[in-house]
Coordinates of C-alpha atoms in Angstrom, one line a residue:
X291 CA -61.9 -75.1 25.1
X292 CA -61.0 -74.8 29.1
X293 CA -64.4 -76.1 30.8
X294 CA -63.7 -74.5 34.4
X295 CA -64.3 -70.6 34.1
X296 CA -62.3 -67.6 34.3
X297 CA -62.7 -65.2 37.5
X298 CA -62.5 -61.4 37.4
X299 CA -59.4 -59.5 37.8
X300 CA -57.7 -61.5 35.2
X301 CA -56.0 -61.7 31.3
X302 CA -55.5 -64.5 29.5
X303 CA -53.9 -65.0 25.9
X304 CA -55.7 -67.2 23.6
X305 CA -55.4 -68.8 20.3
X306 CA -57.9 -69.4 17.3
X307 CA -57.1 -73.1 16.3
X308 CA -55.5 -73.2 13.2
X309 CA -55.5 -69.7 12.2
X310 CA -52.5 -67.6 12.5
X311 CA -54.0 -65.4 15.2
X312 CA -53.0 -64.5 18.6
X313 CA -55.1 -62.7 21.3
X314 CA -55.5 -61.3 25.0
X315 CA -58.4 -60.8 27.0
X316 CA -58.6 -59.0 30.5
X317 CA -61.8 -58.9 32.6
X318 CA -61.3 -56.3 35.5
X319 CA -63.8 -56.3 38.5
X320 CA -62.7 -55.4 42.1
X321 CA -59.3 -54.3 41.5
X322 CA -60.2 -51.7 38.7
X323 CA -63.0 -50.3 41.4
X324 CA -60.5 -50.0 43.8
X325 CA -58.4 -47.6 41.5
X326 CA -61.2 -45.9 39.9
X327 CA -62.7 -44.8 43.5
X328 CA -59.5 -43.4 44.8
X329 CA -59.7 -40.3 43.6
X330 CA -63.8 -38.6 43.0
X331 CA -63.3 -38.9 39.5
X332 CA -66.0 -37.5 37.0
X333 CA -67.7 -40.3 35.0
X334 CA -65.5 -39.5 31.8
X335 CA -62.2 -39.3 33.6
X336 CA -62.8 -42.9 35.7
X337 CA -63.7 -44.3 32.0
X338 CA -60.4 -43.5 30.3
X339 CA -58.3 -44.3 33.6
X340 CA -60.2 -47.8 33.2
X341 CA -59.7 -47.6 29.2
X342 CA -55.5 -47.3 30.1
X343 CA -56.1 -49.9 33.1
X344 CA -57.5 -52.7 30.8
X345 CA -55.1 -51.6 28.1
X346 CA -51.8 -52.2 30.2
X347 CA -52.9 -55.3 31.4
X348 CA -53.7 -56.5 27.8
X349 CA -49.9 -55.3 26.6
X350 CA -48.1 -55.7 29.9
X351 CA -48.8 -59.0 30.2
X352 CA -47.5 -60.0 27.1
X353 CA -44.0 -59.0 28.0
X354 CA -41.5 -62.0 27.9
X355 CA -39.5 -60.4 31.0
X356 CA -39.9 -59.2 34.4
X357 CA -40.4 -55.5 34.4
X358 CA -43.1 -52.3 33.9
X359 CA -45.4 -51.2 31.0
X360 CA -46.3 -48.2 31.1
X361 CA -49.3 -46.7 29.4
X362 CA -50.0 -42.9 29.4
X363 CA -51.3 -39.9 27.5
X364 CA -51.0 -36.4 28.0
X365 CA -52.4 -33.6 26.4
X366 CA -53.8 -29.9 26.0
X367 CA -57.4 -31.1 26.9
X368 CA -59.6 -31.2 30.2
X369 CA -57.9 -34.1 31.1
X370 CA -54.1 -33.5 31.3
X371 CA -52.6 -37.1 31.8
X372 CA -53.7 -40.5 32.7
X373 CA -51.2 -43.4 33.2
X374 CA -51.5 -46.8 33.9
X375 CA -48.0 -48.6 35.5
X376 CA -48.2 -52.0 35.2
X377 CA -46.1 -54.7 36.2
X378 CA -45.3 -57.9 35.2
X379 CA -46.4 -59.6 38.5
X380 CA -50.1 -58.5 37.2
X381 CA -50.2 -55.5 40.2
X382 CA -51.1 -52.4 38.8
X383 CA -52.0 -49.1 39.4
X384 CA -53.2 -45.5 37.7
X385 CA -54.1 -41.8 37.8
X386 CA -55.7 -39.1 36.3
X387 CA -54.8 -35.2 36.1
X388 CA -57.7 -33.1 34.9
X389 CA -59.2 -29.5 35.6
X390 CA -62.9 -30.1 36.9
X391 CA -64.5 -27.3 35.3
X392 CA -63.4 -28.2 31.6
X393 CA -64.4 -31.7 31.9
X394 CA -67.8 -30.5 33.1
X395 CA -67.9 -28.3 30.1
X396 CA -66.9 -30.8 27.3
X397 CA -69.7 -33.2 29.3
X398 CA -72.6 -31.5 28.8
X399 CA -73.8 -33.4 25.1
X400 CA -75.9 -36.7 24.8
X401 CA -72.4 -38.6 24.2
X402 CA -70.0 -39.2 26.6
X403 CA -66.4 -37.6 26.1
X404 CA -64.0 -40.1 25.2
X405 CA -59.8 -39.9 24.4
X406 CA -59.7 -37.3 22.4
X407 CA -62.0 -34.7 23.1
X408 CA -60.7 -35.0 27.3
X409 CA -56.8 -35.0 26.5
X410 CA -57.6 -33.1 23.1
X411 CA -53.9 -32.1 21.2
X412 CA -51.5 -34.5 22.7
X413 CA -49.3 -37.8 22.9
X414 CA -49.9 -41.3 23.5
X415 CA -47.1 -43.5 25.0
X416 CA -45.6 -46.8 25.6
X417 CA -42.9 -47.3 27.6
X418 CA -41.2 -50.7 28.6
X419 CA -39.0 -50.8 31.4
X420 CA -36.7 -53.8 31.7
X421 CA -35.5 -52.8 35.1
X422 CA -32.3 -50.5 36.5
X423 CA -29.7 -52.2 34.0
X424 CA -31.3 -52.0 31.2
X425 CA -32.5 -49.0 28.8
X426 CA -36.1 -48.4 28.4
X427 CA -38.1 -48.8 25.4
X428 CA -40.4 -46.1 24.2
X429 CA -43.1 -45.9 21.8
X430 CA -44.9 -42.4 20.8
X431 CA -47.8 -41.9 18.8
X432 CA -50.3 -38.3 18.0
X433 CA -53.9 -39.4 20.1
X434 CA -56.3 -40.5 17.9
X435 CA -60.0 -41.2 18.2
X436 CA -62.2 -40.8 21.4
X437 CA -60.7 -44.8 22.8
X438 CA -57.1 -45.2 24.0
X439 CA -58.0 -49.1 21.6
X440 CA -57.9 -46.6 19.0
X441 CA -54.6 -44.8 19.7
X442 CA -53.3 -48.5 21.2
X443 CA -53.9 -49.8 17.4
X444 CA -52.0 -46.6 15.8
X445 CA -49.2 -47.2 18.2
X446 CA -48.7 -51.4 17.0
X447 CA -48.9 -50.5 12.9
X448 CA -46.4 -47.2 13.5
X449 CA -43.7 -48.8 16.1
X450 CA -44.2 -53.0 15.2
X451 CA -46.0 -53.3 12.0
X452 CA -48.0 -55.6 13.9
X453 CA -52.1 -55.6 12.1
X454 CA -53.5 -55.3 15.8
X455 CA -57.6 -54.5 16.8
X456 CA -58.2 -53.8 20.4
X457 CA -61.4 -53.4 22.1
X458 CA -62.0 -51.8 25.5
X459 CA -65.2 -51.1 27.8
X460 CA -65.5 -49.3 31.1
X461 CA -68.7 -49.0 32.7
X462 CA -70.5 -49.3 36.1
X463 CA -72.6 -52.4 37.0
X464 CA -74.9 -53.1 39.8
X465 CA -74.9 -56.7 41.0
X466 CA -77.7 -56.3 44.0
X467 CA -74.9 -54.2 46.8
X468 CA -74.8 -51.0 44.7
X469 CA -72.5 -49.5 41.3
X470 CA -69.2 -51.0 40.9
X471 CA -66.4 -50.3 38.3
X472 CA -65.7 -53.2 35.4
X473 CA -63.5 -52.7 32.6
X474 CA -63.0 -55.4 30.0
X475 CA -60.2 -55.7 27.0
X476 CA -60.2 -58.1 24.3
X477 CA -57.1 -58.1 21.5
X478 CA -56.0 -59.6 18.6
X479 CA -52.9 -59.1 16.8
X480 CA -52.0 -61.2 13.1
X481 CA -49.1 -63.8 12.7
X482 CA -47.3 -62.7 10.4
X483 CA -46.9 -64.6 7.1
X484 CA -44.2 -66.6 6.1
X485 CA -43.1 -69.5 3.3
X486 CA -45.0 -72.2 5.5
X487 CA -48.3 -70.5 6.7
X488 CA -48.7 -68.8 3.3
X489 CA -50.7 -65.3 2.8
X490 CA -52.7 -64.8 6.4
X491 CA -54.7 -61.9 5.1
X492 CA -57.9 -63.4 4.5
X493 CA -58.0 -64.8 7.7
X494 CA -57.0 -61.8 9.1
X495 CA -59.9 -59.8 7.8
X496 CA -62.4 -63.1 8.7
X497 CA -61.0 -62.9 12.8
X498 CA -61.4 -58.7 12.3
X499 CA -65.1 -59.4 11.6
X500 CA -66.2 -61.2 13.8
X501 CA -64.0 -59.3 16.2
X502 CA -66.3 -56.3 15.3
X503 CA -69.0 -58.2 16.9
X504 CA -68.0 -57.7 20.4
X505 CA -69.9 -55.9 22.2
X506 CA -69.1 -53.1 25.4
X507 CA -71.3 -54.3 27.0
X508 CA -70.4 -58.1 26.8
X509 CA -66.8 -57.1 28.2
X510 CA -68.2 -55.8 31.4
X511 CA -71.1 -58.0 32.0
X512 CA -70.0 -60.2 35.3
X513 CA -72.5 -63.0 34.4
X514 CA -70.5 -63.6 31.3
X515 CA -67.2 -65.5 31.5
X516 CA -64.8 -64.6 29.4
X517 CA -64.2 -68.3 27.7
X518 CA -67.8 -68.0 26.8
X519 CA -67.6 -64.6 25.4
X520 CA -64.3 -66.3 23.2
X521 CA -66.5 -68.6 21.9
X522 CA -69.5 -66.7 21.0
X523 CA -66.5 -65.1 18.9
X524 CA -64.6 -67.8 17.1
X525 CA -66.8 -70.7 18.0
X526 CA -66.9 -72.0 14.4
X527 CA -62.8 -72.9 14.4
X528 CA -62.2 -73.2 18.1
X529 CA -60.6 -71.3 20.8
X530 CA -58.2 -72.4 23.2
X531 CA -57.4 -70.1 26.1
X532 CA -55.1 -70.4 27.8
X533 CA -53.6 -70.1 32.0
X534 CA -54.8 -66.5 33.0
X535 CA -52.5 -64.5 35.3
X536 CA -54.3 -62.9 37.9
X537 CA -54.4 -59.2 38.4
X538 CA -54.1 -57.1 41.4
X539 CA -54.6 -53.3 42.1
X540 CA -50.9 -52.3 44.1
X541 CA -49.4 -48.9 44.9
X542 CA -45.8 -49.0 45.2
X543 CA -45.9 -45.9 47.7
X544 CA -43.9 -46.8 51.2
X545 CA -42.3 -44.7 53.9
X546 CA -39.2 -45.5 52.9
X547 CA -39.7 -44.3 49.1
X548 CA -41.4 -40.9 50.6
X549 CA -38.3 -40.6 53.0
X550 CA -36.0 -40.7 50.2
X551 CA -37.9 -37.8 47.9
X552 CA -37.9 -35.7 51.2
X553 CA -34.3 -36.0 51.9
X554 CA -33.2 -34.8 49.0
X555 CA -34.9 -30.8 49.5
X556 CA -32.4 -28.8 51.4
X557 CA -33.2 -28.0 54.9
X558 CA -34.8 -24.5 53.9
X559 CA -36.9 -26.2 51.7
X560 CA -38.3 -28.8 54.1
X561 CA -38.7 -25.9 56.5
X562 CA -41.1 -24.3 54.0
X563 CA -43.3 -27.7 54.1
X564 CA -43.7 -28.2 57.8
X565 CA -47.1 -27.9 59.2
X566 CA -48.6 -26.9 62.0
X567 CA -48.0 -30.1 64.3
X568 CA -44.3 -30.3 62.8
X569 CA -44.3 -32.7 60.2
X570 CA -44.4 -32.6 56.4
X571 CA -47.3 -34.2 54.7
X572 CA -47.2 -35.8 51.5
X573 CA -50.2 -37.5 49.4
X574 CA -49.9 -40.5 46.7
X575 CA -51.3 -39.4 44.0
X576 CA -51.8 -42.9 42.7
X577 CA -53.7 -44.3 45.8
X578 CA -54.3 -41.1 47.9
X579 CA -52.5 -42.3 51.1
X580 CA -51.4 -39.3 53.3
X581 CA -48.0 -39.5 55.0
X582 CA -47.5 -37.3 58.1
X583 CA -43.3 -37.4 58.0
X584 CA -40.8 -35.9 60.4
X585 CA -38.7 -33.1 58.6
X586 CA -35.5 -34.9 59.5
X587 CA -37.2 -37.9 58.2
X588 CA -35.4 -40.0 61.1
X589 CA -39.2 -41.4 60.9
X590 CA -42.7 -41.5 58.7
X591 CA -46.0 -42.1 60.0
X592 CA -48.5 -43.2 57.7
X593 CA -51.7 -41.1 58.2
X594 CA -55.2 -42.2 58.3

């Protein structure tokens, strides 16, 4: 068991000693704030960005190859899409389309809306970008259930046959200076048998209950670090965790990448856009930064 503790914005693999089971935990403190507070973001809607935050690190970080995961839904419900890009450096960032008045709506019970009832008749998607030279990967599955853990798990038995159990938790958390955004993620995924290891099912369905033990709460809980939490799980075999890889909330908006989506509109089209003052204005919708850009984009100014 590592002795020195694991800080926030972090995942970490881990391995139960001896068993034939593999997992991933993620504990997400200033960086998730940081994405969940860019936008003013209803309660539900910062939840399930934080839900696709925690799960693309969890996933993303388990690619063998420098490159993007990205995690997103999209559907017919108050919420319209939410994606999480994540990259293999551990920077990441996310966003949320919804209509205001239909999340209000479908938030007016005792139980907080979850996946399903805020995207409602929709897709859930993988996709794994290797880079320019290579083809991406995509995964698809129907959403499921009211967590993206649940429509995560759906994805692993329909496109990997891979027995996989994901937990994730969202919530705010005041330390003495106010509410701030957490988000926690623990996974576990089955080794698959073979000649030498034998049948792994029983220990398969052994790690899935005590795996049913974690709690939300625990995942978010700052005072609780996240080798402790491992062993409260598995402490009866062991745990071994492994080097974490920190994570870090990154926008890959620039001037240079605006420039480029501005030069290719015609010039009546970048006529149409100019403001007042005489330049076009166009807003991140992943971090919210405003650019104030010259039509003949000669040069961009980023704007306050």
């Amino acid at each position: 068991m590592t002795q020195s503790p694991l800080p926030d914005d972090l995942v970490a693999s881990f391995q139960i000693e001896g068993w034939p089971v593999r997992g991933r935990i993620t504990r997400l403190g200033a960086a998730i704030h940081e994405v969940l507070t860019r936008h003013d973001y209803p309660e539900p809607v910062a939840n399930l960005l934080g839900e696709a935050c925690a799960l693309g690190a969890l996933v993303g970080s388990s690619l063998k190859f420098e490159g993007r995961l990205i995690v997103q839904a999209q559907g017919d419900g108050p919420v319209s899409y939410v994606v999480c890009d994540y990259d293999t450096t551990g920077q990441f960032r996310g966003y949320c389309r919804f209509d205001p008045d239909r999340v209000a709506e479908v938030s007016q019970g005792f139980i907080r809306p979850g996946a399903l009832t805020l995207l409602g008749d929709g897709l859930f998607i993988m996709t794994v970008d290797q880079g320019e030279d290579m083809e991406r990967y995509q995964g698809i599955t129907q959403i499921e259930g009211e967590t993206l853990a649940l429509c995560a798990e759906q994805y692993f038995a329909q496109s990997e046959q891979t027995p996989t159990r994901i937990r994730l938790a969202v919530g705010q958390v005041d330390t003495g200076e106010g509410p701030t955004w957490r988000a926690g993620g623990l996974m576990i995924q089955n080794i698959a048998s073979d000649d030498a290891r034998g049948s792994t099912e029983d220990v398969w369905t052994r790690a899935e209950a005590l795996f049913q033990t974690t709690g939300e709460d625990e995942l978010v809980d700052p005072t609780l670090p996240s080798e402790t939490l491992l062993w409260r799980l598995f402490n009866e075999d062991g745990v071994r965790v492994f080097e974490p890889h920190p994570l870090k909330a990154f926008c890959r908006c620039s001037e240079g990448r605006i420039a480029t989506v501005i030069e290719s509109f015609s010039d009546e089209e970048k006529a149409e856009m100019v403001e007042d003052d005489g330049k076009i204005r166009v807003t991140c919708e992943y971090c919210s930064r405003v650019y104030a850009i010259d039509p003949d984009v000669a040069e961009t100014h980023p704007h306050p």
